[in-house]
CSV table of C-alpha atoms in Angstrom, one decimal:
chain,number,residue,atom,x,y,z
A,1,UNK,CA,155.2,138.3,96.6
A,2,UNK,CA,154.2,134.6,94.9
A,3,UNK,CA,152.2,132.6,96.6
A,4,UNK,CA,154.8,129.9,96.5
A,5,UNK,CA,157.4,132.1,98.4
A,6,UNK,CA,154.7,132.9,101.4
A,7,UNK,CA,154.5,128.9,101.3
A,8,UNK,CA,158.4,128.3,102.0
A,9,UNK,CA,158.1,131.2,104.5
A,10,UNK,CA,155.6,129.5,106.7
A,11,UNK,CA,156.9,125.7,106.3
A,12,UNK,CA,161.0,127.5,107.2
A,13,UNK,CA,159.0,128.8,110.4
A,14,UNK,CA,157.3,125.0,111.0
A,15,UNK,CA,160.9,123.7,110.9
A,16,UNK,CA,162.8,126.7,113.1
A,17,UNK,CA,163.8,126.0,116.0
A,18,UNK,CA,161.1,126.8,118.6
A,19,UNK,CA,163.5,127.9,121.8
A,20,UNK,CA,165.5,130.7,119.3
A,21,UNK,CA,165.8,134.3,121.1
A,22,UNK,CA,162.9,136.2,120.1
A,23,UNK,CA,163.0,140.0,121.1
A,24,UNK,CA,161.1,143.3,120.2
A,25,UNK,CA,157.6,141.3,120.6
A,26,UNK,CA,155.0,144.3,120.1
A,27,UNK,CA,151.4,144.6,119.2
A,28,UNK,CA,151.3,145.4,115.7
A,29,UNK,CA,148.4,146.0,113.4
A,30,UNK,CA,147.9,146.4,109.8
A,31,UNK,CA,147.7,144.0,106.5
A,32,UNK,CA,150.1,142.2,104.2
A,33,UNK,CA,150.7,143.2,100.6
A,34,UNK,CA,150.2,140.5,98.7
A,35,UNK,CA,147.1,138.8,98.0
A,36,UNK,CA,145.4,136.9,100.0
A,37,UNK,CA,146.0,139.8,102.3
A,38,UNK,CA,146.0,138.4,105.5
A,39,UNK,CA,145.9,140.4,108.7
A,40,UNK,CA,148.7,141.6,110.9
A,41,UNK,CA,148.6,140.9,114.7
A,42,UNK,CA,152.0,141.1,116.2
A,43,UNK,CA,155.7,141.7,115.1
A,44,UNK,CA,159.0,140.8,116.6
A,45,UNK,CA,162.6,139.8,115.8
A,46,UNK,CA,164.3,136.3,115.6
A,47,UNK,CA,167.0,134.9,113.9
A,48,UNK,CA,167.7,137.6,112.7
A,49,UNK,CA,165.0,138.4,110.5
A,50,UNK,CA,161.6,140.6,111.3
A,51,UNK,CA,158.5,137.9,112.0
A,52,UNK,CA,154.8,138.7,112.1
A,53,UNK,CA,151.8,136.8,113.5
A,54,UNK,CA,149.0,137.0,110.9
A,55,UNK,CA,145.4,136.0,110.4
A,56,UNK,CA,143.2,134.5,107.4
A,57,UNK,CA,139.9,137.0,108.2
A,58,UNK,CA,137.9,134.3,106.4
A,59,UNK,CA,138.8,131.6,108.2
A,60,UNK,CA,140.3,132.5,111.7
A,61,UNK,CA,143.5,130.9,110.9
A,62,UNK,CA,146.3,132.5,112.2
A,63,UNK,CA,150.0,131.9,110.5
A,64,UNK,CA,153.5,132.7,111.6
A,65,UNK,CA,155.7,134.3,108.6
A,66,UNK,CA,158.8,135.9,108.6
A,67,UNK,CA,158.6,138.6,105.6
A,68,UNK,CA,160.8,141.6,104.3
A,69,UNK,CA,159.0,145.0,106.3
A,70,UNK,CA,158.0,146.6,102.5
A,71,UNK,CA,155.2,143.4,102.0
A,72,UNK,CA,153.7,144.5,105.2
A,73,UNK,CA,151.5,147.6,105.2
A,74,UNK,CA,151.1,149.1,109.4
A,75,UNK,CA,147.7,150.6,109.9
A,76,UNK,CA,146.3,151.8,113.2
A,77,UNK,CA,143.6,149.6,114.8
A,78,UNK,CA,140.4,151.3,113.1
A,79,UNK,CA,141.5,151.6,109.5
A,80,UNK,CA,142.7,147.7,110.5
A,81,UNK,CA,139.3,146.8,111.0
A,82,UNK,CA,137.7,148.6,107.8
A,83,UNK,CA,139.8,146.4,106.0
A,84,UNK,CA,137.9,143.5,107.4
A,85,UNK,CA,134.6,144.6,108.1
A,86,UNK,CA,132.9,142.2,105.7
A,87,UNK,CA,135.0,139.2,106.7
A,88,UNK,CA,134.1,136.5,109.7
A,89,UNK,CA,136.8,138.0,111.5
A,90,UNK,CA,134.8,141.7,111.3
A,91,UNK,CA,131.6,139.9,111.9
A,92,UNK,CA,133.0,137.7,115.4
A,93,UNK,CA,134.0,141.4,116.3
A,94,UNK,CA,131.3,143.0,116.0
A,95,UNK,CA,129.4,140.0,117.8
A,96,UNK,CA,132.1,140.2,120.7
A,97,UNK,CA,131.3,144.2,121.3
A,98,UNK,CA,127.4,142.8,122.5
A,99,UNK,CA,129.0,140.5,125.0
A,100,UNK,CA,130.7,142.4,127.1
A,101,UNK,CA,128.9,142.7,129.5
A,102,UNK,CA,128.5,140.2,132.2
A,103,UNK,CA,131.0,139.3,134.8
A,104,UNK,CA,130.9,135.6,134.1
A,105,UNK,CA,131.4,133.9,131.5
A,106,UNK,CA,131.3,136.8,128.4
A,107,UNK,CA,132.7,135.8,124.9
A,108,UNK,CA,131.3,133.0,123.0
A,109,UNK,CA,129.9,130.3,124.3
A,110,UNK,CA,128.4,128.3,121.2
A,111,UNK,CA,128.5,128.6,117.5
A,112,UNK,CA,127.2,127.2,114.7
A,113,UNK,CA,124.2,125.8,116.4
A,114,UNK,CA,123.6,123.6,113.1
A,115,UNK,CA,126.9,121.3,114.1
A,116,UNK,CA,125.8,117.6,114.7
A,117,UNK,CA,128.3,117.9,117.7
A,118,UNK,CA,130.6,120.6,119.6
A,119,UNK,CA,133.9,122.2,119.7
A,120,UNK,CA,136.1,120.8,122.7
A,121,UNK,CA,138.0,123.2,125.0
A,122,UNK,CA,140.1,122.0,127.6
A,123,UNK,CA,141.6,124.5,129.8
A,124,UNK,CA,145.8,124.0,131.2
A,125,UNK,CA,145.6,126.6,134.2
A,126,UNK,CA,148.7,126.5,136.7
A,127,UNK,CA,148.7,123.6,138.3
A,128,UNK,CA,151.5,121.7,140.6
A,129,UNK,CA,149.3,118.5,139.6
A,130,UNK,CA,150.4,116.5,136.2
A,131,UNK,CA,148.5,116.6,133.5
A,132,UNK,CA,145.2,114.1,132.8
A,133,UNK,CA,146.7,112.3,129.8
A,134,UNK,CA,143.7,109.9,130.3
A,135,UNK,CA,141.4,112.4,129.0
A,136,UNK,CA,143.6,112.1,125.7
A,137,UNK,CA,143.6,108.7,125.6
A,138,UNK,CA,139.9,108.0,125.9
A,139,UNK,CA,139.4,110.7,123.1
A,140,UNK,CA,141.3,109.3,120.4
A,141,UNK,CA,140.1,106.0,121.4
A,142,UNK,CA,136.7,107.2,121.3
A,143,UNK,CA,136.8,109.2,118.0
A,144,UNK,CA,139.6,107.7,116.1
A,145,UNK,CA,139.6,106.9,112.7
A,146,UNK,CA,135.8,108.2,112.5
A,147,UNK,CA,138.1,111.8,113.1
A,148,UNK,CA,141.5,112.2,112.6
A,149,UNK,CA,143.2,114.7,113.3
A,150,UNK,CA,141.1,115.3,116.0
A,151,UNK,CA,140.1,118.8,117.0
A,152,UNK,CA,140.9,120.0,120.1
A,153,UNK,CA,140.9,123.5,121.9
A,154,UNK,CA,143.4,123.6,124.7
A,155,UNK,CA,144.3,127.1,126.5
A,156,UNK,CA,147.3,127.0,127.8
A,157,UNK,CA,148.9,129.3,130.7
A,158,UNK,CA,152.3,130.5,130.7
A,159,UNK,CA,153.1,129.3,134.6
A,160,UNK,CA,152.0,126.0,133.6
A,161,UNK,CA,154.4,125.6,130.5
A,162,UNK,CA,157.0,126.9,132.8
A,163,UNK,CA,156.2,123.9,135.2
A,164,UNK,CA,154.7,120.9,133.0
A,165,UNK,CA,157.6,120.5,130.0
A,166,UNK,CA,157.7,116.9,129.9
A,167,UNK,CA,153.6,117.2,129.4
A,168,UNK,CA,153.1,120.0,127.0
A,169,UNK,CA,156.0,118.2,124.9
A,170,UNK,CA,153.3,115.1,124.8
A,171,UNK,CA,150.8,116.8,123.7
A,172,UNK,CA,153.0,118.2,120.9
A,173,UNK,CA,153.7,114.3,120.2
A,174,UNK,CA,149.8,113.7,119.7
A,175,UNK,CA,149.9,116.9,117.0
A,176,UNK,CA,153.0,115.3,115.5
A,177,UNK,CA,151.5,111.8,115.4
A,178,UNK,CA,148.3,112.9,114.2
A,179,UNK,CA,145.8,111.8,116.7
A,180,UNK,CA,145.1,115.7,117.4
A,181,UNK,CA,144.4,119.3,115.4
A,182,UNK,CA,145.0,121.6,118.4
A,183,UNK,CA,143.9,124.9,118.7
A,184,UNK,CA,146.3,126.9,121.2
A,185,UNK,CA,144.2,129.6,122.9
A,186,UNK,CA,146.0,132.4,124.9
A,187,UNK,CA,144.4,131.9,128.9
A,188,UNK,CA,147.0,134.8,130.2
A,189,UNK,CA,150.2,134.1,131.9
A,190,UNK,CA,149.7,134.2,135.7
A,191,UNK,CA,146.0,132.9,135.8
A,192,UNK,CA,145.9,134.8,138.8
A,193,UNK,CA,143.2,133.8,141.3
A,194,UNK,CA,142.5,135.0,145.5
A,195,UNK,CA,140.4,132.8,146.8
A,196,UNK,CA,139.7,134.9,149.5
A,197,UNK,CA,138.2,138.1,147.0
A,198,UNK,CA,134.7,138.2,145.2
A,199,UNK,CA,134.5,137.7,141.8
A,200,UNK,CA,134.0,141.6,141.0
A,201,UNK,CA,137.7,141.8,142.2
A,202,UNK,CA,139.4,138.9,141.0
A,203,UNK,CA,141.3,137.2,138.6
A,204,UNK,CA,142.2,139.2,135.7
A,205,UNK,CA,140.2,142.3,137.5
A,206,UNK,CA,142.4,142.3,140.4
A,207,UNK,CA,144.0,146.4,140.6
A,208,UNK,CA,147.5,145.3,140.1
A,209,UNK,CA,146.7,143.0,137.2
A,210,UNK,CA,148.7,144.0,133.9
A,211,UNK,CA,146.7,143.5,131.7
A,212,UNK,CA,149.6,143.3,128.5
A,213,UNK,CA,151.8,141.5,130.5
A,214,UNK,CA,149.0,138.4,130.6
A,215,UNK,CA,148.7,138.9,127.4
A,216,UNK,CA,151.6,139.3,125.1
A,217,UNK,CA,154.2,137.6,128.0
A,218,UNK,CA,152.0,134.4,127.3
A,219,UNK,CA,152.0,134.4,123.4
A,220,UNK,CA,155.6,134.8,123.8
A,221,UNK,CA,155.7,132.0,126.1
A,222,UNK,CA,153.8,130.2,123.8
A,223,UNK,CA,156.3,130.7,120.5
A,224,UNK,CA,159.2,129.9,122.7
A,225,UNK,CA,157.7,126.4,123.1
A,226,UNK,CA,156.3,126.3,119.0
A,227,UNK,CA,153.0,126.8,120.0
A,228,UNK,CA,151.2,129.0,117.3
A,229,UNK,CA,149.0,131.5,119.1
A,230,UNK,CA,145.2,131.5,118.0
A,231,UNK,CA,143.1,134.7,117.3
A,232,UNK,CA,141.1,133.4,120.8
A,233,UNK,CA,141.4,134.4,124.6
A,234,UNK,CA,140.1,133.0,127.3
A,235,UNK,CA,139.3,134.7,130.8
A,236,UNK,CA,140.7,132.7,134.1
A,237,UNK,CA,138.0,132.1,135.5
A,238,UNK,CA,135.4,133.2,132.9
A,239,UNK,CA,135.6,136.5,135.0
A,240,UNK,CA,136.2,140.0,133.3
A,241,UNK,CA,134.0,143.0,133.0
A,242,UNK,CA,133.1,145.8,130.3
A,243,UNK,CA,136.7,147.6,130.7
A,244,UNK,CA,139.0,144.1,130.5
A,245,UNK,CA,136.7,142.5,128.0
A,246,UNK,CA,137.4,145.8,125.5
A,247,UNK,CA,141.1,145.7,126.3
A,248,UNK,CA,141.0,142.3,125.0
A,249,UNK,CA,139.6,143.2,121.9
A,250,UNK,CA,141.9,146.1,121.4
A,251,UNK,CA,144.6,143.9,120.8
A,252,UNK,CA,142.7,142.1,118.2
A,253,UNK,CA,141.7,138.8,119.9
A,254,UNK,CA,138.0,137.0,120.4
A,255,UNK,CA,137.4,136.2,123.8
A,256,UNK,CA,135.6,132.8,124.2
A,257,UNK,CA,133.7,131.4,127.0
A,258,UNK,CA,131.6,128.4,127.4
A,259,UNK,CA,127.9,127.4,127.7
A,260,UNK,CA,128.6,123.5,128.9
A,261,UNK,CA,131.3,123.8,131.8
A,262,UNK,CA,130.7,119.8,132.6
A,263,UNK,CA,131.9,119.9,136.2
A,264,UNK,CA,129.1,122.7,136.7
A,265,UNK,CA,126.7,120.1,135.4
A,266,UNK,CA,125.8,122.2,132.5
A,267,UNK,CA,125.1,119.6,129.5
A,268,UNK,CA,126.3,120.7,125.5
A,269,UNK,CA,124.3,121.3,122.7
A,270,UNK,CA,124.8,121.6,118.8
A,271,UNK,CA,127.7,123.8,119.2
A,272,UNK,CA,128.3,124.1,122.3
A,273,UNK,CA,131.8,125.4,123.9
A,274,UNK,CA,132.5,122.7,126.0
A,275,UNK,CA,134.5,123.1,128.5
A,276,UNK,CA,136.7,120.8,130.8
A,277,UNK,CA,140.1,121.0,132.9
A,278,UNK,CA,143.1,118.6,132.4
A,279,UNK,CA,145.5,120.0,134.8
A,280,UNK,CA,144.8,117.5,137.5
A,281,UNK,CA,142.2,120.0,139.3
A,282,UNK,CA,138.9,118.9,138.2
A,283,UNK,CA,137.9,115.0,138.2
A,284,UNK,CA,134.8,115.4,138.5
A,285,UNK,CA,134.8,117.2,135.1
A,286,UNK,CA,136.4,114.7,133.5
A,287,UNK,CA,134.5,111.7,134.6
A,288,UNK,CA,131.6,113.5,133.0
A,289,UNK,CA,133.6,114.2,129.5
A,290,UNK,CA,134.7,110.1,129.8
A,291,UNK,CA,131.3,109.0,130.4
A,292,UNK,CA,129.5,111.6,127.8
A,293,UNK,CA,131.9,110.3,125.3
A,294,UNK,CA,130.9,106.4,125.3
A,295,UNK,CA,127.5,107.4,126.1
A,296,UNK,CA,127.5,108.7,122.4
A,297,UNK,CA,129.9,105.8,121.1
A,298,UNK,CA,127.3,104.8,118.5
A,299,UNK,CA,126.6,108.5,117.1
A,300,UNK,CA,130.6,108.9,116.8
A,301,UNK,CA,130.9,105.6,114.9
A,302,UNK,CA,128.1,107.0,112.3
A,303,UNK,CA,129.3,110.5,112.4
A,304,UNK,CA,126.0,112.1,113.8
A,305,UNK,CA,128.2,113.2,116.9
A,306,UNK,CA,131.6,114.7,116.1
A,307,UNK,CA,134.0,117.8,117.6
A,308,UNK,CA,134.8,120.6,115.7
A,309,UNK,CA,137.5,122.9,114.7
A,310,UNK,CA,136.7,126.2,116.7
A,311,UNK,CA,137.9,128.6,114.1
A,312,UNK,CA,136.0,127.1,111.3
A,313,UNK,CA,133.2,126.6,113.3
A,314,UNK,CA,133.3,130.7,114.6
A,315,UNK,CA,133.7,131.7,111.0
A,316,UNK,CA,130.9,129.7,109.6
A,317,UNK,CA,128.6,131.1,112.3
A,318,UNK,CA,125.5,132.0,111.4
């Protein structure tokens, strides 16, 4: 297929309607034809036509493309990931498969530790609370023009779309504008979370927990309201174990966690994950993002400080 076809494909889906019925949403893997070959994550049906989420192995970059089924070749899983061994994307998976074993906090926490800076990640858990557009705000004020678009990794929870239209539809104003690059990062649907149960037995690892359901139910969730899914997870919580952590991977994703969670008072180095909560739920955290942010005012202004773009930055890791 030319390259110029693939082009109209993907700027007919930025310019679809983002609330059209979308049905037969299944994990499917394999590659595309054509080169570049891109990888194949998901398939499902809408308007009509058979769409596919895929993924740039080189540079994390997942795309949404509605192609005929003969430019798309289904492999299963393993012969998938021969295709790719070689790529960033083979390398961040074979990096993931020696994390995946702690209870907190497993997936990656920094990358390229050469970055004058950090990649931002700002979690949208369910929350009855509005969102902290303040946080917004202060960052484009703070890195704006020395940045623009800024990058910005939000993950997002189904329950809290449901709840916080009028909110998710201004941060899609900031992307439209182009104050902000977002990265949307799947954070399950529920979020589910007991106060009352230890850690060993919560979240995502409570025993009735479906595991797909948090999964694909959110992605769907998130194409229903034109968000384009990311090849990243994140755990509520930061909580999984060995068997979770692999069941993540199985359905091709990177699970990321964070070495600089500022309301836990843990401070961010050269690529660092930081992370911070803008559902309403954490002040504290945010105070400390505000104040970190014109503490380094001068660094921003000569571009010795700066955020980065979390896929680019995984894919360049050394």
């Amino acid at each position: 297929m030319p390259r110029l076809l693939l082009l109209l494909m993907l700027v007919s889906w930025a310019n679809a309607t983002a609330f059209a019925q979308l049905t037969a949403y299944r994990v499917f893997f394999g590659i595309t034809n054509q080169p570049p070959r891109q990888v194949v994550l998901r398939q499902w049906r809408q308007d009509g036509q058979t769409h596919y989420l895929t993924l740039n192995p080189k540079t994390l970059e997942t795309a949404l493309v509605n192609l005929p089924e003969n430019q798309v070749k289904a492999l299963a899983w393993p012969a998938t990931l021969q295709t790719v061994i070689e790529t960033p994307y083979g390398r961040a998976l074979r990096l993931e498969q020696q994390r995946d074993t702690h209870l907190q906090d497993a997936g990656i926490e920094r990358t390229d530790t050469t970055e004058r800076g950090f990649s931002l990640t700002i979690d949208l858990c369910p929350s009855t609370k509005p969102l902290t557009r303040s946080v917004f705000e202060q960052l484009i004020r703070a890195f704006e023009p020395e940045e623009k678009p800024i990058p910005v990794t939000i993950t997002i929870t189904g329950l809290w779309m449901e709840n916080h239209a009028q909110d998710l539809a201004y941060l899609k104003d900031l992307v439209s504008r182009g104050d902000l690059a977002i990265t949307w990062v799947n954070h399950s649907f529920h979020h589910r979370y007991n106060p009352q149960l230890p850690l060993a037995i919560n979240f995502m690892l409570e025993a009735s927990t479906n595991i797909s359901d948090e999964v694909l139910l959110n992605e769907q969730a998130m194409l229903r309201n034109g968000l384009k899914p990311s090849i990243f997870f994140r755990f509520p919580g930061l909580v999984s174990d060995k068997g979770v952590f692999d069941r993540i991977l199985a359905f091709g994703l990177l699970p990321i966690g964070s070495d600089a969670w500022l309301a836990k008072n843990q401070q961010p180095r050269q690529g660092s994950l930081v992370l911070i909560h803008a559902n309403g739920n954490e002040p504290v955290g945010i105070a400390d993002f505000i104040t970190l942010i014109r503490n380094k005012s001068s660094f921003i202004r000569n571009k010795t400080w700066l955020l980065y773009d979390l896929p680019e930055s995984v894919a360049s890791e050394k």
